[in-house]
Amino acid sequence: MTPRPLTLITDNWYDIRDLSNLSGKIEELIRDANGPHWAVWVVSALLGAIGIVAFIGGVAIINIWIERRVVGRMQSRLGPNRLGPFGLLQPLADAIKLMQKEVLQPKAADGLVFSIAPIAFTVPGIVIMAVLPWGRNMSLARLDVGILFILAMSSLGALAVFTGGYGSNNKYALFGAMRVIAMLVTYEIPSVLALLGLVLFSGTMDLADMVLFQEKFWIPLVLVQPLPFLIYFISSSAELNRTPADLAEAESEIAGGYHVEYSGMKFGLFYAAELINAVAISAIIATVFLGGWWFYKLDELVPGWMIFIGKIYAVYFLFVWTRGTLPRFRIDQLLAFAWKWMTPMAFANIIVVAAEVLIWDETGASAGLVLPLYIAFNMLFAGVLIVAWVRFMGPRFSRFPDRLRYFDRIDVPSLPAMRAPAPAAAAPKSGSGAPARSASEGGGDLRGGRLVGGPRP
Amino acid sequence: MPIKSEPVEVNIGPQHPSTHGVFRMVAMIDGERITDVKMIVGYLHRSMEKLAEERTYTQNIPFTDRMDYLAAMTSNLGYCLSVEKLAGIDVPERAQVLRVIFAELQRIASHCMATGAFINDCGAWQTPVMYTFRDREKVLDLFEMTCGARITTNYMRIGGVAFDVPDEFLPALDMLINDDLPFRFEEYDQLLVGNEIILMRARDVGVVSPEMAINASLSGPMLRSAGIAWDLRKADPYSGYDQYTFEIPVGYNGDSYDRMVIRIEEMKQSLRIIRQAVHILPGGPHKTEVPLAIRPPAGEAYSRVESPKGEVGFYVVSDGGAAPYRWHVRAPSLINLSVLKEMTVGQTIADAIVTLGSIDINVGEVDR
């Protein structure tokens, strides 16, 4: 390890500011005791797994509170504030309530599939955490193809959702399941293409190396690659079933979708896994776009994993924000959005990135010169593409010059029974733009005609 | 190999988050498209029209609260107008103006609810409904201040209103209509009217043609969205609506989006009316003294008011006794609902939910 003069982190095993110290110490102990070679791996893997599962458990509990609290603020209310300080014990109460509830299973449900789905849904979020770099030397499993692994795992969640929706033998759940598959097929492509741009640019598929790349060039990749960030954020929010794209559970349409038949702790698992997956996706974004555990000079003062968690929650806040703000797309609009906009843009981005990498390699220019240029160009490129799409390909809504017409007078046509005693029925023709039928000639006949009032003063 | 498919029958409601109560529709669905809709109403039927025949005219006022429980004031008003017409009772000037103030406040409250619930049906995660409820609450606070109740107000009486407004009412109303609500309605304009997702979801969804609207006898925002300028406050003024300056917003398309925008505009127009009404609020009694058990002369009367949902009409037949011989209510929710099939067939489930939300039904009024 290179000496770090500014650092406060020591190499003592009890210094939890760098957790690799602890595993290093254990390794040392086992070696000293002439333990078997594989024991080192088993023990450190177990320790890491325990750590990650503990973190996930904590996250699932605390995120319920965070999400409800933050969305509560957005909705101009307080959110849970009764149990414990600031309502912090509310998630525990929820969990206890869910555990007490009976786990119902529809008679016609496919029992095995029905039971396995919530468990399968929690797995990807946990497994993704294992390959992420939590600090400088803190990957539980450092894979050469970490990005591939992450992409494969994050699409497993949709499979579990499909399983649950299909297995519960409910029409609403089946709708949710079908929508999930359509969205999976659609949104995998732009998200893979978005990450491919990053892989091209950083030249590695190893997540730890990607962080090191950002540390080396002193720049988070989100600045160099704003368009993939946008694309990946949108498509992952579709994969996560969060609100602009929560079609699989679409509460107002299909009443909860895939988890409509789940109750008790099975539902609780779905609920928790949704939050876990959101954190996992946030962690991916934090790693590849925001520089993971690195943040300029800060990682020499603060443990890397704390910076990483801070970034995770920054991204997670974005997810909560969109969830609290936006209405839902319709399924065809959502799929069209992916096919017509995100996929072509991701392709365009790959071409641009490939050209940039080629230029950088061929000219051998210094990073200090190239990167600001690329940042400026890519920002401009993303902006132009988005504006151009909205202008030329986007949906056109304004079919009429004005949204509404205003009438301050309504001429009532005389109905046959009313006509005799009402000479005032022969009101002057009003000068409005709509086809006006004179009250006197039209009589009570309203077919095709419109009752037209006077023009707006 | 061609894929064989068959339509699925999906039961939307009576227990469904977006059917606004216990309305039920049975939809035949091919993929996501709706091929047929069957509406089933009656889960909230309380037989009010029959019950009313056993009660005195005054005792029937609370029933009207429970019909359109989101717009109790206008229901009250419509019923009281019909009995007054039947019995030939004059209403004092102050009561007329107070009725207008409360009817328009009720319109704001009901449209707040309708707009928020509509966006909720579009899939927003409870946020718009919380915003609009916040403003509705302030209106309901005024109701509570005046008559003690927030929802089922039971405020209008035959011959006037039940109570005069308390001293603190007018300052509170002034703050509400001049400080709070105009700002809020601008906020709705900015957040909702130009929102691309709402445009995508609600434009050309649930379209009512003008012919269909008239043939089905639609009323309220449903009718006005179809491009027909019709508002009973202008066309058949009651309670002195002819002395106020306001405008009727009318749409072009007849789609769900137009209905939402019309509701937001109507709330602004209601504010205009309330401002004028507060300005001209005269002194004097708030109620004509009428006997508790009115015995109108034998005959019949129909009076109608523009409730937030449309034309709510009360048809009262008297045989000279203390209770109405027959009582019939023209409920706008039920009649506006009658075109649901024409509006939704060919659309997706999501569109059907949006359409249903834009009709702004109230199951209490549908079933009575």
mmCIF file of C-alpha atoms in Angstrom, chain B residues 12 32 74 78 97 99 110 137 144 214 273 302 304 326 349:
data_model
loop_
_atom_site.group_PDB
_atom_site.id
_atom_site.type_symbol
_atom_site.label_atom_id
_atom_site.label_comp_id
_atom_site.label_asym_id
_atom_site.label_seq_id
_atom_site.Cartn_x
_atom_site.Cartn_y
_atom_site.Cartn_z
ATOM 1 C CA ILE B 12 -62.268 -3.878 -11.427
ATOM 2 C CA GLU B 32 -54.078 -4.644 -22.217
ATOM 3 C CA THR B 74 -74.614 22.111 -3.379
ATOM 4 C CA GLY B 78 -80.572 22.063 -4.730
ATOM 5 C CA VAL B 97 -75.240 35.410 -0.831
ATOM 6 C CA ARG B 99 -75.480 30.145 -0.130
ATOM 7 C CA SER B 110 -64.802 19.097 -4.540
ATOM 8 C CA GLU B 137 -58.855 21.105 4.376
ATOM 9 C CA GLU B 144 -66.550 23.592 10.456
ATOM 10 C CA ILE B 214 -75.817 15.870 -25.283
ATOM 11 C CA ILE B 273 -67.472 34.697 -7.407
ATOM 12 C CA TYR B 302 -88.037 20.537 -9.987
ATOM 13 C CA ARG B 304 -81.550 22.202 -10.384
ATOM 14 C CA ARG B 326 -92.298 11.419 -4.185
ATOM 15 C CA ILE B 349 -56.822 -0.644 -18.459
#
